[in-house]
Coordinates of C-alpha atoms and ligand atoms in Angstrom, one line a residue:
X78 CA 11.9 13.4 28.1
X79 CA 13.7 10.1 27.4
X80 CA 11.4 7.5 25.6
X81 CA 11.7 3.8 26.2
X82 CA 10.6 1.5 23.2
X83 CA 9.7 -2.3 23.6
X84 CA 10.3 -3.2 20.0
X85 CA 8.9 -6.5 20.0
X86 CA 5.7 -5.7 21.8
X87 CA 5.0 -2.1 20.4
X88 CA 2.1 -2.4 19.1
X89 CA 0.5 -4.6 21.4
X90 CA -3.3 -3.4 22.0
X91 CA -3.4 -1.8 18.8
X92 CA -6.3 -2.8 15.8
X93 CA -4.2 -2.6 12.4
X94 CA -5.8 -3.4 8.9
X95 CA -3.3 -4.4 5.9
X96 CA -5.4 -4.3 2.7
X97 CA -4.2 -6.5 -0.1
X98 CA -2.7 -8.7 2.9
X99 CA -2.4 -11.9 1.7
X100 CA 0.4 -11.6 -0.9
X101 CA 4.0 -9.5 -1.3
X102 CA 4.1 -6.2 0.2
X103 CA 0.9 -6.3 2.2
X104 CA 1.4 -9.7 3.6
X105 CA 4.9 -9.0 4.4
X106 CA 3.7 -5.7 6.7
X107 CA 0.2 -7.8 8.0
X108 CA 3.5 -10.3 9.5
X109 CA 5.8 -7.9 10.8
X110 CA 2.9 -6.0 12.9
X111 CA 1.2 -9.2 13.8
X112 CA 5.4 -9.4 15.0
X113 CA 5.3 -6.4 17.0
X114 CA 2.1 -7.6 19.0
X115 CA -0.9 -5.9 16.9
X116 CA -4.2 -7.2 16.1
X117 CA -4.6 -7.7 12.6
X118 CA -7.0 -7.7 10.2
X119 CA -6.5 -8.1 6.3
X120 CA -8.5 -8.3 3.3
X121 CA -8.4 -9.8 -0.3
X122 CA -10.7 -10.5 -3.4
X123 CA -9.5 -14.8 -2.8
X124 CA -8.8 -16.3 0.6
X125 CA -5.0 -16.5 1.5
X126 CA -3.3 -19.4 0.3
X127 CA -1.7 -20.1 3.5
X128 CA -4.3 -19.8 6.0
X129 CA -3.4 -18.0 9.0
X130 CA -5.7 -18.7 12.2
X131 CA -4.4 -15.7 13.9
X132 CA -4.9 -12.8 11.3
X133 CA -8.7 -11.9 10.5
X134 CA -9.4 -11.9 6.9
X135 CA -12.3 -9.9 4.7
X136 CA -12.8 -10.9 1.6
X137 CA -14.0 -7.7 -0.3
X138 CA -13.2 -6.2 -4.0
X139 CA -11.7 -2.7 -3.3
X140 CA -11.9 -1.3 -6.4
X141 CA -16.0 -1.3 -5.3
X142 CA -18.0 1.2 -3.0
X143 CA -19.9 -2.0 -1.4
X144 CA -15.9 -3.5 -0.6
X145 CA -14.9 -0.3 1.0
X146 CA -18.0 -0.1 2.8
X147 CA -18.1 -4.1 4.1
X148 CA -14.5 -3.7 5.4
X149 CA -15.0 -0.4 7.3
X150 CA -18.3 -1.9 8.9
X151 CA -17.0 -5.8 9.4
X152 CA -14.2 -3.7 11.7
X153 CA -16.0 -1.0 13.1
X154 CA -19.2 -3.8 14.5
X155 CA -16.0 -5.9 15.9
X156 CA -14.0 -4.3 16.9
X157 CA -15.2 -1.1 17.6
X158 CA -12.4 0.9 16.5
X159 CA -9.3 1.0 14.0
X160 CA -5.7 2.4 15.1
X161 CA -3.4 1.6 12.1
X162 CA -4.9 1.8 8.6
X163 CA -2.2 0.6 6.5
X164 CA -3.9 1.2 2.7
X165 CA -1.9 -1.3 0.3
X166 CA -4.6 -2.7 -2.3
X167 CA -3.2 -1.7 -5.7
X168 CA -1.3 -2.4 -8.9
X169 CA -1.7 -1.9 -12.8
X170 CA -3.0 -4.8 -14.9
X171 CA -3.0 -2.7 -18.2
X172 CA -2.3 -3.1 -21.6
X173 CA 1.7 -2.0 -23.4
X174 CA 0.8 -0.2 -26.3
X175 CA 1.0 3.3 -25.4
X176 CA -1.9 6.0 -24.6
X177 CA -4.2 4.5 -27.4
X178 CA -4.2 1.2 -26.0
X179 CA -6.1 2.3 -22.9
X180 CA -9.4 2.6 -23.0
X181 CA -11.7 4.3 -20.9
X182 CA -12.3 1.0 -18.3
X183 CA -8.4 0.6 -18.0
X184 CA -8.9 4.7 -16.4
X185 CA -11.3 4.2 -14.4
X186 CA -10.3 0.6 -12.9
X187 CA -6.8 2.2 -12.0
X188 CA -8.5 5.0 -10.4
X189 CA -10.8 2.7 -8.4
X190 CA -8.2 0.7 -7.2
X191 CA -5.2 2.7 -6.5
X192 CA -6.6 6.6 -5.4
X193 CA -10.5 5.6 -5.2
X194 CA -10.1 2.4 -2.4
X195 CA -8.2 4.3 0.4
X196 CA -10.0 7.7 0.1
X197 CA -12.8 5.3 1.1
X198 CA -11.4 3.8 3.3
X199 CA -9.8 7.0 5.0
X200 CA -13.2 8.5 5.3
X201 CA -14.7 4.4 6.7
X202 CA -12.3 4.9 9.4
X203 CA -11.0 8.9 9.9
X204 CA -14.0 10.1 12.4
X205 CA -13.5 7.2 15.2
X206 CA -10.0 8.3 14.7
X207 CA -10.7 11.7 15.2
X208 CA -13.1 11.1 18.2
X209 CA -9.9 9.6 20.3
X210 CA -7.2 11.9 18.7
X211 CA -5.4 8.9 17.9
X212 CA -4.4 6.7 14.4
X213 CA -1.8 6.3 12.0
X214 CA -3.3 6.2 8.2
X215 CA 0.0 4.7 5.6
X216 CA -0.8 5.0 2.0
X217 CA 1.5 2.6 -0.2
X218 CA 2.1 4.8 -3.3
X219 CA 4.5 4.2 -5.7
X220 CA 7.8 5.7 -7.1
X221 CA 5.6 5.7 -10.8
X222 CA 3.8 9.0 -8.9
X223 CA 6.4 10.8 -10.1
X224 CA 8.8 8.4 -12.6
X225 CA 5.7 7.3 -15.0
X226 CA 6.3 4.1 -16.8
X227 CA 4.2 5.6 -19.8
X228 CA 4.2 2.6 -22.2
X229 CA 2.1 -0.1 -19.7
X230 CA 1.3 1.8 -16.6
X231 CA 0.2 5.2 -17.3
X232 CA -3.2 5.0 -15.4
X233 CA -1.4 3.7 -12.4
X234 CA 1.2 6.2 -12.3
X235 CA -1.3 8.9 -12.5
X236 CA -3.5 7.6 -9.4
X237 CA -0.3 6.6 -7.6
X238 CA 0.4 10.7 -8.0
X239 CA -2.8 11.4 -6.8
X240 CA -2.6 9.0 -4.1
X241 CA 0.6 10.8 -2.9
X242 CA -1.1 14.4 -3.5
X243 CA -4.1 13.5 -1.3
X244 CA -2.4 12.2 1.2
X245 CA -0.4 15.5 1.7
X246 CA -3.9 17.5 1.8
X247 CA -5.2 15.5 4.3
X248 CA -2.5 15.2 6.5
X249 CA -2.5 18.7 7.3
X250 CA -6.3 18.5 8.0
X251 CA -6.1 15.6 10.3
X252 CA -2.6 16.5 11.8
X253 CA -4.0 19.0 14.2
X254 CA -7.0 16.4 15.1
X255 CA -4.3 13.5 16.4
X256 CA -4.1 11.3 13.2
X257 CA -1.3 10.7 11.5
X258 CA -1.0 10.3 7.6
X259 CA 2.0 8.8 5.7
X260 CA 2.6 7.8 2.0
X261 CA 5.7 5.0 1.0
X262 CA 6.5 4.8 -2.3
X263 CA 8.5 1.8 -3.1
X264 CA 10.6 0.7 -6.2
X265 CA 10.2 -2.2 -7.8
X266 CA 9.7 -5.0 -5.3
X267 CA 9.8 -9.0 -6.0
X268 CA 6.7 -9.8 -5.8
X269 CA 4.3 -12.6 -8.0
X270 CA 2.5 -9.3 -9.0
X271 CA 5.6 -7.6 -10.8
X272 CA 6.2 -10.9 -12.4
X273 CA 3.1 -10.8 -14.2
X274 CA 3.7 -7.2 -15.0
X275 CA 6.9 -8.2 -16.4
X276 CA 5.1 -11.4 -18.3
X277 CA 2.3 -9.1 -19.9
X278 CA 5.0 -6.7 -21.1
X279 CA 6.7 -9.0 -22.2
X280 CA 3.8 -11.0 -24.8
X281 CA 2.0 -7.8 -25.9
X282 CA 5.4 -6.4 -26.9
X283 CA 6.1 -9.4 -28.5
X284 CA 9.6 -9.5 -26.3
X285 CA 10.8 -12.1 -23.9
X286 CA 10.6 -11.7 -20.4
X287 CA 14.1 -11.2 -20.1
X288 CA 14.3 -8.5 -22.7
X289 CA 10.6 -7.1 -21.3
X290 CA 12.7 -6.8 -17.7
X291 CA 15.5 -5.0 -19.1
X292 CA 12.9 -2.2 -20.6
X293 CA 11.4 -1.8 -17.4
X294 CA 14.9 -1.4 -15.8
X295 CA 16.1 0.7 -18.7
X296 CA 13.0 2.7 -18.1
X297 CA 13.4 3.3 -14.8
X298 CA 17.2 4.6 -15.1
X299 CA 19.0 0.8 -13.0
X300 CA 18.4 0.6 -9.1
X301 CA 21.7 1.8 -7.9
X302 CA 21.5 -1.2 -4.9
X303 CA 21.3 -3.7 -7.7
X304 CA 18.0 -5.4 -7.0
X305 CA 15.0 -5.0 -6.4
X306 CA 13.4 -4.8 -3.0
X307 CA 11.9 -8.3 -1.3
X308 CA 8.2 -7.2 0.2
X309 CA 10.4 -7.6 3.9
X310 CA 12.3 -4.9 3.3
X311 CA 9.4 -2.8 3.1
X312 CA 7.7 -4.1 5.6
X313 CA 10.4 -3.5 8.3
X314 CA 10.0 0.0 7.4
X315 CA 6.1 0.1 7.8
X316 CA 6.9 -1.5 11.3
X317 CA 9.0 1.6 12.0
X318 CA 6.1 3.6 10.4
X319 CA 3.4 3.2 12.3
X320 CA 4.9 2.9 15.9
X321 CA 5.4 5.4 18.4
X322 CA 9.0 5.4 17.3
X323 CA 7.4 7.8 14.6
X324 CA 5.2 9.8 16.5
X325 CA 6.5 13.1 14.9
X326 CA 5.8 12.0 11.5
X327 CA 3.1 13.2 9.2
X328 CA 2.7 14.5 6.0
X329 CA 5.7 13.2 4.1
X330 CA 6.5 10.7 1.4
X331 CA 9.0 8.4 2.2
X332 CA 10.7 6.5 -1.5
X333 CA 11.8 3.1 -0.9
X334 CA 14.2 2.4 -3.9
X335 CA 17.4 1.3 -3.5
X336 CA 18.2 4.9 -5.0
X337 CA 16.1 4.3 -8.2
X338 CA 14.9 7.6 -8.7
X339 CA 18.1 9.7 -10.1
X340 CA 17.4 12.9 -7.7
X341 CA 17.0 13.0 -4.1
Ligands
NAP657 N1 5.4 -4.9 -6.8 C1 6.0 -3.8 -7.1 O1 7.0 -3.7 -7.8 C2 5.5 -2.4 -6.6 C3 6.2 -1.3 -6.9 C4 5.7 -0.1 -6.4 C5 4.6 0.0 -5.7 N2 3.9 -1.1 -5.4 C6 2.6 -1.0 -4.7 O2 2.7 -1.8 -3.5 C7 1.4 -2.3 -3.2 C8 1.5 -3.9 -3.1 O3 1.9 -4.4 -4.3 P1 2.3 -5.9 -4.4 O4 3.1 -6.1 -5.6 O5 2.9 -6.4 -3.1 O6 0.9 -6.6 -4.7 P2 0.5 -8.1 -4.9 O7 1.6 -9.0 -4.6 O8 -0.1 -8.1 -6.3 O9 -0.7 -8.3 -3.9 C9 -1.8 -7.5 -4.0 C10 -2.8 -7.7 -2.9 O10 -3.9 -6.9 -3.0 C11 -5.1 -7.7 -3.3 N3 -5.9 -7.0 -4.2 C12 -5.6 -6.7 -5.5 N4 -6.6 -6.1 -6.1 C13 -7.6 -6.0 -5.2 C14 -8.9 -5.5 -5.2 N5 -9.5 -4.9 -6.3 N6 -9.7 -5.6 -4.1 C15 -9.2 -6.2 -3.0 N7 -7.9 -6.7 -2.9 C16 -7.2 -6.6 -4.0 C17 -4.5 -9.1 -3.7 O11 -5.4 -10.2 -3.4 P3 -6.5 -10.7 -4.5 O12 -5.9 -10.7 -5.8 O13 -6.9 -12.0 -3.9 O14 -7.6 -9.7 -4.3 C18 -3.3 -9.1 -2.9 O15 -3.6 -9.5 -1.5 C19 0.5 -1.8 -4.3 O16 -0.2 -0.7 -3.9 C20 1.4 -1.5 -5.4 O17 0.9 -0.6 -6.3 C21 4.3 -2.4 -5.9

């Protein structure tokens, strides 16, 4: 049967939480679903710096059971349901230095953050999605799950495998119960975020920034499209995502890269 889609107005009636929503990726997708007529909700640590009247904000720490848990029941009291759970809290703030820099708090923070936050928020939000066969889960991995970064980012990378690994397991479970689960893996994306990546590199290597950039880049193998991604380009993807559009998708990883990862 032919489908008609109403681009603009897809996802009109439909409850949609963008974690980390207030900066780069996140805030970029929280726009372009607010864009295709969704409720939105996001949530933070700090209050957006441009306030937006028409998205809700929660301020919670997500790296915490208590932030999980204040987000799932803020939503659930309110609005009574979630339909798109779009899990993008995360990011590395640890040391260069190699594995004996880390210590055991840079582990378990990285953890916390980037595999630990949307478990809990998967299980928050997965058995009112269950109840009306109907939800679309997007965890926002990284291409580091499988191209580790191992001088800076080595905890990260590991929970941003995880992340992806999960995310296949639970997929199948859920598949068959209406609710479907995604993971995106970007590149390196422009964002205030990879700058200060790039500026920590940079002073504990005791390199400029320029030269603390190249490494990355040299680590990573180039990006092929010659840039790196803005947090739109991602986001116009996400859009595609989580709409019927993508009704037949669950279960797979999709790389956004601009063909940094040498094998398909
Ligand atoms: N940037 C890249 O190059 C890149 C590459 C691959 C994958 N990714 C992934 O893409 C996602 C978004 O990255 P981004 O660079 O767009 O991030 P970003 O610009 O640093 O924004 C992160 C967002 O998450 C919030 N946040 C961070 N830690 C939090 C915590 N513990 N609890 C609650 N909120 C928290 C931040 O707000 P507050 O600080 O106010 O809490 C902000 O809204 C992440 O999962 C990241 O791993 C990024």
């Amino acid at each position: 049967m032919e489908q008609e889609f109403n681009f603009n107005n897809e996802l009109s009636g439909k409850i949609a939480l963008v974690t980390g929503g207030t900066k780069g990726a996140g805030k970029a997708i929280a726009d372009r679903l607010e864009k295709a007529g969704a409720t939105v909700i996001i949530t933070a640590r700090n209050h957006p710096e441009q306030k937006n009247e028409t998205q809700h904000f929660i301020s919670a720490d997500l790296s915490q059971t208590s932030g999980t848990q204040k987000v799932v029941d803020e939503i659930l009291s309110r609005y009574g349901r979630l339909d798109i759970l779009v899990s993008n809290v995360g990011g590395s703030e640890t040391k260069a230095g190699g594995y004996a820099a880390l210590s055991e708090a840079d582990w378990m923070h990285s953890r916390q953050t980037n595999l630990l936050a949307p478990v809990r928020l998967d299980r928050g939000f997965l058995p009112q999605m269950i109840r009306r066969h109907s939800g679309v889960i997007i965890h926002i991995a990284s291409i580091q799950g499988r191209l580790p970064l191992y001088d800076s980012t080595l905890p990260y990378a590991s929970a941003k495998a995880g992340l992806i690994n999960y995310s296949k397991g639970l997929s199948n479970e859920v598949a068959p119960k209406g609710v479907r689960v995604l993971t995106v893996s970007p590149g390196w994306i422009n964002t205030t975020s990879s700058k200060a990546m790039m500026e920590r590199i940079a002073e504990s290597s005791k390199m400029t920034l320029e030269e603390a950039t190249q490494s990355v880049m040299d680590g990573l193998g180039g990006i092929p499209i010659g840039r790196p991604a803005q947090p739109e380009d991602i986001a116009e993807f996400l859009g595609f995502l989580v709409s019927p559009r993508a009704n037949y998708l669950t279960g797979t990883e999709y790389v956004i890269d601009g063909g940094t990862i040498p094998t398909s």
